[in-house]
Short mmCIF file of C-alpha atoms in Angstrom, two decimals:
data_model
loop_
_atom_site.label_atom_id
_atom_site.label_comp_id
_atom_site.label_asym_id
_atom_site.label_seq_id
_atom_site.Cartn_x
_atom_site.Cartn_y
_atom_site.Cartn_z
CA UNK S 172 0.00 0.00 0.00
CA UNK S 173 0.93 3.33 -0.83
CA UNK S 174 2.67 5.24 2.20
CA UNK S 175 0.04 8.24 1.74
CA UNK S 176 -3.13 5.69 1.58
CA UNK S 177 -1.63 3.77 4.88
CA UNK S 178 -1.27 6.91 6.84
CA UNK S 179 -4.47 7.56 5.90
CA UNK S 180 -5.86 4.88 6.54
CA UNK S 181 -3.93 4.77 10.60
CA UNK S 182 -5.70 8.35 10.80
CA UNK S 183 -8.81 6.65 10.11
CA UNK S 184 -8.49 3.93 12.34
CA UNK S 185 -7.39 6.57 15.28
CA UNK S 186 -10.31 8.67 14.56
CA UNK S 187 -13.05 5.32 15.16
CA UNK S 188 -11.18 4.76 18.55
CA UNK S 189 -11.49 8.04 19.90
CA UNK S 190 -14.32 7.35 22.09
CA UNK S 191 -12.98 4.68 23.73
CA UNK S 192 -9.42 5.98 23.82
CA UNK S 193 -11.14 9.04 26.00
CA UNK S 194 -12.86 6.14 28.26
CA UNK S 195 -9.52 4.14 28.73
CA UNK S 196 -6.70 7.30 29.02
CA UNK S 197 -9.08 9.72 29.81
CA UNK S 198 -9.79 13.22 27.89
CA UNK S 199 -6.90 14.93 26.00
CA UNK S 200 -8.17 18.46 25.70
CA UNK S 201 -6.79 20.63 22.92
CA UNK S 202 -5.54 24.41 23.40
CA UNK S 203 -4.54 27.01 20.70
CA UNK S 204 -1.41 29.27 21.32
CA UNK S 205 -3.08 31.91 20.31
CA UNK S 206 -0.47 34.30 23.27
CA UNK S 207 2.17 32.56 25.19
CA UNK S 208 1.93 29.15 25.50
CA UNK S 209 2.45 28.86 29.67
CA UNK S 210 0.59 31.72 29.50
CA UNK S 211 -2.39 29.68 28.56
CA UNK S 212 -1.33 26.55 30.38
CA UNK S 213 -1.62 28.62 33.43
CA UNK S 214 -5.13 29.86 32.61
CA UNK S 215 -6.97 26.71 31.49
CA UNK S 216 -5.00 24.06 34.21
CA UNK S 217 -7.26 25.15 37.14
CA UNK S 218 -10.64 24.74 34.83
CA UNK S 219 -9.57 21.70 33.33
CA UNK S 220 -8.57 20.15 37.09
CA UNK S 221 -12.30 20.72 38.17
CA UNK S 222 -13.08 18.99 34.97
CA UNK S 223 -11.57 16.31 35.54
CA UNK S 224 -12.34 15.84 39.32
CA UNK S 225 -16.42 16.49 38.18
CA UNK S 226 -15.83 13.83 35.86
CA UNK S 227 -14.03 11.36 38.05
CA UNK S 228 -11.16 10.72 35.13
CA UNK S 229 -7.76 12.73 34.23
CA UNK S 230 -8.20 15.55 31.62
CA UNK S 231 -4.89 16.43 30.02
CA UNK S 232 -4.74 20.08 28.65
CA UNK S 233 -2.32 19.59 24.92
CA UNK S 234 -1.22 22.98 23.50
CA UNK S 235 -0.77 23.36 19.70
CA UNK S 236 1.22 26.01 17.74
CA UNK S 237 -1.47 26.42 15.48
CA UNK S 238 -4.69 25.55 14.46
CA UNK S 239 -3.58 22.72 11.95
CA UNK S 240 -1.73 21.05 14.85
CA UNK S 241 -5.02 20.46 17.12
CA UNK S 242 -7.48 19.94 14.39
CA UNK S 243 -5.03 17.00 13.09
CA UNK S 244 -5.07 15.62 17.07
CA UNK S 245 -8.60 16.04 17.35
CA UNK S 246 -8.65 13.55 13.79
CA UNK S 247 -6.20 11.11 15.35
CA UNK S 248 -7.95 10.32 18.43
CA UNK S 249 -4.99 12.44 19.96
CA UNK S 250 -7.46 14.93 21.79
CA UNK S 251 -11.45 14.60 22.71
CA UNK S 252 -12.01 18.51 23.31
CA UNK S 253 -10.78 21.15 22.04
CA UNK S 254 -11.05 25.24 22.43
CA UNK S 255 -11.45 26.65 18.40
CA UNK S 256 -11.77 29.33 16.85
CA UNK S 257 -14.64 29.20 14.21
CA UNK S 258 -13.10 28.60 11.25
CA UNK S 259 -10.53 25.94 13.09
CA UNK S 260 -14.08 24.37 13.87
CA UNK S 261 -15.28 23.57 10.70
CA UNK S 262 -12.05 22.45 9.52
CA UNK S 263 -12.64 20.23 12.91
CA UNK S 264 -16.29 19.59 11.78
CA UNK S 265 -16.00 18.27 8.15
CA UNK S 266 -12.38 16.93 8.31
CA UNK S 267 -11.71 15.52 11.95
CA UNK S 268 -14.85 14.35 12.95
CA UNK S 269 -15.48 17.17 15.47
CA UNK S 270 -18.96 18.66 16.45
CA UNK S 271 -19.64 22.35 18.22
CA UNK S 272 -20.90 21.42 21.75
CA UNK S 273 -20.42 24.97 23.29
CA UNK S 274 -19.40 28.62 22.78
CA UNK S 275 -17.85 31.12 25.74
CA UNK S 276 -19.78 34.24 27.09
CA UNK S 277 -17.57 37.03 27.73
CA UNK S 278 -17.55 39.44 31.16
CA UNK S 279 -20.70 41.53 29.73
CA UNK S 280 -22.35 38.43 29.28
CA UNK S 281 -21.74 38.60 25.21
CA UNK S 282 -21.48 35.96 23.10
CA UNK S 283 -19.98 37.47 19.95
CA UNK S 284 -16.49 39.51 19.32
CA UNK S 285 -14.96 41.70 17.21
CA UNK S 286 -11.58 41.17 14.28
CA UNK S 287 -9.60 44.73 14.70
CA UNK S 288 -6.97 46.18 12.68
CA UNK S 289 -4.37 47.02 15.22
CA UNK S 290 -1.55 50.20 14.30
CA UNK S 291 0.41 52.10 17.00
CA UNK S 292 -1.53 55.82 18.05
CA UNK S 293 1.79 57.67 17.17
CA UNK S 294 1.98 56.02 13.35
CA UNK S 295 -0.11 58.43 11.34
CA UNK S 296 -2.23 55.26 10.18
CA UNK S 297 -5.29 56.84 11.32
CA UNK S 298 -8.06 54.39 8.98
CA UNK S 299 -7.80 52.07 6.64
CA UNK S 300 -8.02 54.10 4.00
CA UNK S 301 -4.32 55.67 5.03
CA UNK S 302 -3.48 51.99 5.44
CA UNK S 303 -4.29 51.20 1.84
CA UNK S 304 -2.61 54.24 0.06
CA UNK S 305 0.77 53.51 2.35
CA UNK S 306 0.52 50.05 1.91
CA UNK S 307 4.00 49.44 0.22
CA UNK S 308 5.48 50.85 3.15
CA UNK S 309 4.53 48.81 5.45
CA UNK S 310 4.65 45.73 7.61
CA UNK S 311 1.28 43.80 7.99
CA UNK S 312 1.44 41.34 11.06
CA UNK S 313 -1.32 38.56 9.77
CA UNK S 314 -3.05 35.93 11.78
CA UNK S 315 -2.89 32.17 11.13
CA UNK S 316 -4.56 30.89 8.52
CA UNK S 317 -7.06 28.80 10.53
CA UNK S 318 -7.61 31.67 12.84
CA UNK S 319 -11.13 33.49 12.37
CA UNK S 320 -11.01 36.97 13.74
CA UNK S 321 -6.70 36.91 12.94
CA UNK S 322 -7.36 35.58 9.37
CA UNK S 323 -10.49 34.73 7.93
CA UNK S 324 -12.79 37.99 8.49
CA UNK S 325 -10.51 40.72 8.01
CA UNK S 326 -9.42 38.44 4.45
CA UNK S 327 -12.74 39.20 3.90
CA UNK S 328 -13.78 42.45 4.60
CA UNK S 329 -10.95 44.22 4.03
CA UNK S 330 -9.09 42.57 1.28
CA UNK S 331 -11.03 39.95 -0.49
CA UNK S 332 -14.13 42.40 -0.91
CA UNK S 333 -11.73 44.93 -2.53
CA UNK S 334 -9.78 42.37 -4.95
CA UNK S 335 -6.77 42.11 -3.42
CA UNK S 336 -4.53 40.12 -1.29
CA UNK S 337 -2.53 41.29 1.61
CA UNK S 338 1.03 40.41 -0.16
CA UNK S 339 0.25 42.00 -3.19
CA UNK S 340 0.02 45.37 -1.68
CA UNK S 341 2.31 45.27 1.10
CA UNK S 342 5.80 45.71 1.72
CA UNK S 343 6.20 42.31 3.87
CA UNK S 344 3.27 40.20 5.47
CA UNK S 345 4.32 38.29 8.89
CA UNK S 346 1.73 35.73 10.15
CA UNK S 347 1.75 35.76 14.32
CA UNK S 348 -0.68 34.68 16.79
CA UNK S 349 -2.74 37.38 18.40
CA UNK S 350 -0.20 37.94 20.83
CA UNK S 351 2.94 38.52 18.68
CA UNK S 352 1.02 40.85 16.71
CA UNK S 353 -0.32 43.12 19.40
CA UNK S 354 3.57 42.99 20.69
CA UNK S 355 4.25 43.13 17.08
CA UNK S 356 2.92 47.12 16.66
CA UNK S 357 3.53 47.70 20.12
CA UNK S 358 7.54 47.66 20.14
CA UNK S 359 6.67 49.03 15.83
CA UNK S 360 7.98 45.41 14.48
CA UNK S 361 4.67 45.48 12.69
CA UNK S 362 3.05 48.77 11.41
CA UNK S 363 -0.33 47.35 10.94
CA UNK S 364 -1.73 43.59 12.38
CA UNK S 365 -4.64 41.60 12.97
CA UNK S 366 -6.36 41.10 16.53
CA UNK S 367 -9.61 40.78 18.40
CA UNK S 368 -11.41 42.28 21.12
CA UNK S 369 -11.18 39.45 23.58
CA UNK S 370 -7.33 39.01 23.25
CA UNK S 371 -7.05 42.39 22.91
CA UNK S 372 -8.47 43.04 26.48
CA UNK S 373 -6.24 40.57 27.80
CA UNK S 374 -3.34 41.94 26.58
CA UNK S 375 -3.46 45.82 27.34
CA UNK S 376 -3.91 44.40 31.08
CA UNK S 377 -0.53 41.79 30.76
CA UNK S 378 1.54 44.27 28.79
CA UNK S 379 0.06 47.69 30.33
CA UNK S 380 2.86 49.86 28.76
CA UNK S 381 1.57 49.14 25.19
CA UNK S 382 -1.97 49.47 26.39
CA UNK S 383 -2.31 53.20 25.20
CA UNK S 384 0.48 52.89 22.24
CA UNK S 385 -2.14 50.24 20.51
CA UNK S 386 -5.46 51.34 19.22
CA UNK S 387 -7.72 49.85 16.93
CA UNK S 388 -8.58 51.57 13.96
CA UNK S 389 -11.04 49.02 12.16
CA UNK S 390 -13.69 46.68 13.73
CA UNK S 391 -15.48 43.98 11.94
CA UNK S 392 -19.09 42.75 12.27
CA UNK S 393 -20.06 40.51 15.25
CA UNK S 394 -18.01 37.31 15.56
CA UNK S 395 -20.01 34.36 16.91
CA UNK S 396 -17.79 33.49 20.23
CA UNK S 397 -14.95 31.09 20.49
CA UNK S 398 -16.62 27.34 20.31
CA UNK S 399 -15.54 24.10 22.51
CA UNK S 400 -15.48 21.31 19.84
CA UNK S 401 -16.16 17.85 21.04
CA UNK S 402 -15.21 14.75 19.03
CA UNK S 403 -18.86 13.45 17.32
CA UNK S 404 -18.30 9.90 18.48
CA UNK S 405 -17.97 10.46 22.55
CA UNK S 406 -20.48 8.53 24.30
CA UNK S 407 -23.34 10.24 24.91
CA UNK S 408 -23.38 10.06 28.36
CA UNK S 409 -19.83 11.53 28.97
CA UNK S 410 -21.24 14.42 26.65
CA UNK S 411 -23.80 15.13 28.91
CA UNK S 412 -21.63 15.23 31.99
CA UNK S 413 -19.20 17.64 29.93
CA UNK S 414 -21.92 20.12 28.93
CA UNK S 415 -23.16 19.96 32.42
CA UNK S 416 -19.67 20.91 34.16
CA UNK S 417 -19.35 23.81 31.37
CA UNK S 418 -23.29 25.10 31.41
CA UNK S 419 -23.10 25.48 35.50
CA UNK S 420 -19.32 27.04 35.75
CA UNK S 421 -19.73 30.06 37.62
CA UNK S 422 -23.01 30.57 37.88
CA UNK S 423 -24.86 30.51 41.06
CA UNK S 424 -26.96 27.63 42.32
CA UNK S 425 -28.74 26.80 45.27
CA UNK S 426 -26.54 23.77 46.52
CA UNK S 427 -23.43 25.61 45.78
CA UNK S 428 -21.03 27.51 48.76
CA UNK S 429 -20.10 31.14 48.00
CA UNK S 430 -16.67 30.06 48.27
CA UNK S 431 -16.92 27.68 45.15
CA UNK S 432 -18.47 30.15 43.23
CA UNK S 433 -15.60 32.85 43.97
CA UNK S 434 -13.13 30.28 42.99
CA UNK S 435 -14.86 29.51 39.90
CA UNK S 436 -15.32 32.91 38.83
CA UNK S 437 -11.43 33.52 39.60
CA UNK S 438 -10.77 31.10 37.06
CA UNK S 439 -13.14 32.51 34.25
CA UNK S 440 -11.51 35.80 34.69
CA UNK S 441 -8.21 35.04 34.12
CA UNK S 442 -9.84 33.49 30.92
CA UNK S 443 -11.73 36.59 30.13
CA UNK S 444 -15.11 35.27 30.43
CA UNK S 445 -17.78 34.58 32.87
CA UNK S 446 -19.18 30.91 31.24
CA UNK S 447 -20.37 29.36 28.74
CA UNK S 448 -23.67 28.41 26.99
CA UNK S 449 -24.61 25.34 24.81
CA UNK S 450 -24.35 25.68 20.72
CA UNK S 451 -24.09 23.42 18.35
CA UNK S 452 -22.84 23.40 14.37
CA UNK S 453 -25.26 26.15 13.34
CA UNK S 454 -22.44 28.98 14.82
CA UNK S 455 -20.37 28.29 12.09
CA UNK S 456 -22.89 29.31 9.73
CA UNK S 457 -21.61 33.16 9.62
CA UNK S 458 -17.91 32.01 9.05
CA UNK S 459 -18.58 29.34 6.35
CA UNK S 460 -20.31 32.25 4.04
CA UNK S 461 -17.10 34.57 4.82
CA UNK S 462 -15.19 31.50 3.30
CA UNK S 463 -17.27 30.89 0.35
CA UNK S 464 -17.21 34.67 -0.49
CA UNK S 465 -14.08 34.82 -0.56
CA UNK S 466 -13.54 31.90 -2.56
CA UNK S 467 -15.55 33.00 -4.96
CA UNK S 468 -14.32 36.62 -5.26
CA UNK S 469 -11.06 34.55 -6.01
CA UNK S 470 -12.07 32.35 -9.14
CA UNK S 471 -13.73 35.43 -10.31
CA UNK S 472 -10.63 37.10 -10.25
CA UNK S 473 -8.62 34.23 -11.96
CA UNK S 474 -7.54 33.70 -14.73
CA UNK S 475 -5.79 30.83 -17.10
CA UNK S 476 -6.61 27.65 -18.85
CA UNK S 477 -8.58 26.09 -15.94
CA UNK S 478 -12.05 27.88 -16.90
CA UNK S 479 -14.43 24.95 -16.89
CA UNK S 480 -13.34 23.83 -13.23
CA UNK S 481 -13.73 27.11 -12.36
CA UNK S 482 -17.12 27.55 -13.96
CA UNK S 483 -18.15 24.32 -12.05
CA UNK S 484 -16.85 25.16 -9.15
CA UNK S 485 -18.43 28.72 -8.65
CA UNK S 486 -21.62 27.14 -9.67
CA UNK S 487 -21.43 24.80 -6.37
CA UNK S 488 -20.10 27.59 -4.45
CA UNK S 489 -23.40 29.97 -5.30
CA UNK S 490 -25.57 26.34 -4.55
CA UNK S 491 -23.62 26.49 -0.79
CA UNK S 492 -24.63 29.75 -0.77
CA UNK S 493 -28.07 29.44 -1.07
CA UNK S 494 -28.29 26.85 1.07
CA UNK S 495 -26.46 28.68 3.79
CA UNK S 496 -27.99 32.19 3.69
CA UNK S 497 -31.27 30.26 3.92
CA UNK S 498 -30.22 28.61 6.70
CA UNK S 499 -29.06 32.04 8.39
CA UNK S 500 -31.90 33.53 8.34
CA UNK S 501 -34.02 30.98 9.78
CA UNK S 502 -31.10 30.70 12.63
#
């Protein structure tokens, strides 16, 4: 057998004993670098501890690089449970056997953020519009591919609806995690990056001396929150229990001490939010019509001796579409 079709085919294998590879070693939960990577460690240990002692079984937090990295582990049986970003979680959805099972509420009790354009105050940049005409002058810190509010919706809104790409205009494109980029234009390595309003927050208050150097000078539509992405095939019970330990995380109940809900909310904070609610595949409705617009604002754009697979291809594309947007606005 072909080495490509037998790796394949050990990927497939790994992916039908993920359920019982989360009974026998217990739950390998899946974390984005999106800052520092202790950083993160440090914030999700303590929730992922009282995980595992609701649960009665070890949950082992695995931090990934980048979104390719988890999406893979979720496909290999490697992790159960993973925190995504939206478009991570359809890669996770149609290519690792992944399902949306949650999505995080912020402080103000929101459930949607924000993709910024990031510059320093002192750089003259004051809109995008002064971003465009300097463009070949400058330094744009990207986000990682998979990432949706780094990546995907300001490839959309600000370059993909205008025609262009991001290294045809500027002078050199750098792809970071939300982290480097806000240190990025804060120490003027980058003149212009990607970000979002929940990192964004988090940052100003770890690095406070760029907090007034780094302002936002673009803000995209509503974002549907940051999803946890279970693996399809867990048994249903040990779903349940998950969703349960998530849905009543630092909220009140009546059986519940005072002190337990202090320590709970002490955890959440340091996460920058106060819980989470229950969602499902439906969230990633918004972010899978970014993709297809942009996709097809590409093949329209293209051209060269491929023109019937094109022609085929934006005819499925505008079929997606339809089915989507209907979708959206029953939603």
């Amino acid at each position: 057998m072909p080495f490509a079709g037998l790796l394949a085919l050990l990927i497939l294998l790994s992916c039908r004993g993920g359920a019982a590879l989360a009974d026998a070693a217990g739950l390998g939960f899946g974390i984005i670098a999106t800052s520092a990577s202790q950083t993160l460690l440090d914030a999700w240990r303590p929730l992922l501890a009282d995980l595992s002692a609701f649960l009665g079984e070890s949950v082992s937090p695995r931090i990934y690089d980048d979104y390719a990295g988890v999406i893979w582990a979720m496909a290999a049986g490697r992790v159960q449970v993973a925190w995504l970003g939206n478009k991570s979680a359809i890669e996770a959805v149609d290519r690792a056997g992944g399902e949306v099972a949650l999505r995080s509420v912020d402080p103000a009790g929101r459930t949607e953020y924000y993709s910024h354009l990031l510059v320093r105050r002192d750089s003259g940049l004051a809109d995008v519009e002064t971003v465009f005409a300097r463009a070949g002058r400058l330094t744009f810190g990207d986000g990682d591919p998979n990432s949706t509010s780094g990546h995907a919706v300001p490839a959309y809104y600000l370059f993909a609806s205008r025609g262009i790409s991001p290294r045809a205009v500027f002078k050199r494109v750098v792809s970071g995690n939300h982290e480097e980029n806000f240190l990025g234009v804060g120490t003027g390595r980058l003149d212009v990056a990607t970000g979002n309003s929940v990192d964004l927050a988090r940052q100003r208050q770890r690095y406070p001396g760029f907090a007034r150097d780094v302002v936002t000078i673009w803000t995209s539509p509503p974002i549907p929150s940051d999803p946890i992405v279970w693996r399809a095939d867990l048994p249903a019970g040990l779903k349940d229990r998950i969703r349960a330990f998530f849905l009543g995380y630092g909220r009140a109940a009546p059986d519940k001490p005072a002190t337990r809900l202090a320590h709970e909310r002490k955890i959440l904070a340091a996460l920058s939010r106060s819980g989470f609610e229950a969602s499902d595949n439906s969230q990633l409705t918004p972010v899978r019509i970014i993709e297809l617009y942009r996709e097809k604002l590409r093949l329209a754009s293209t051209s060269g001796p491929d023109r019937e697979m094109r022609r085929k291809r934006l005819e499925t594309i505008e079929e997606q579409l339809r089915r989507l947007l209907a979708m959206q606005a029953n939603m």
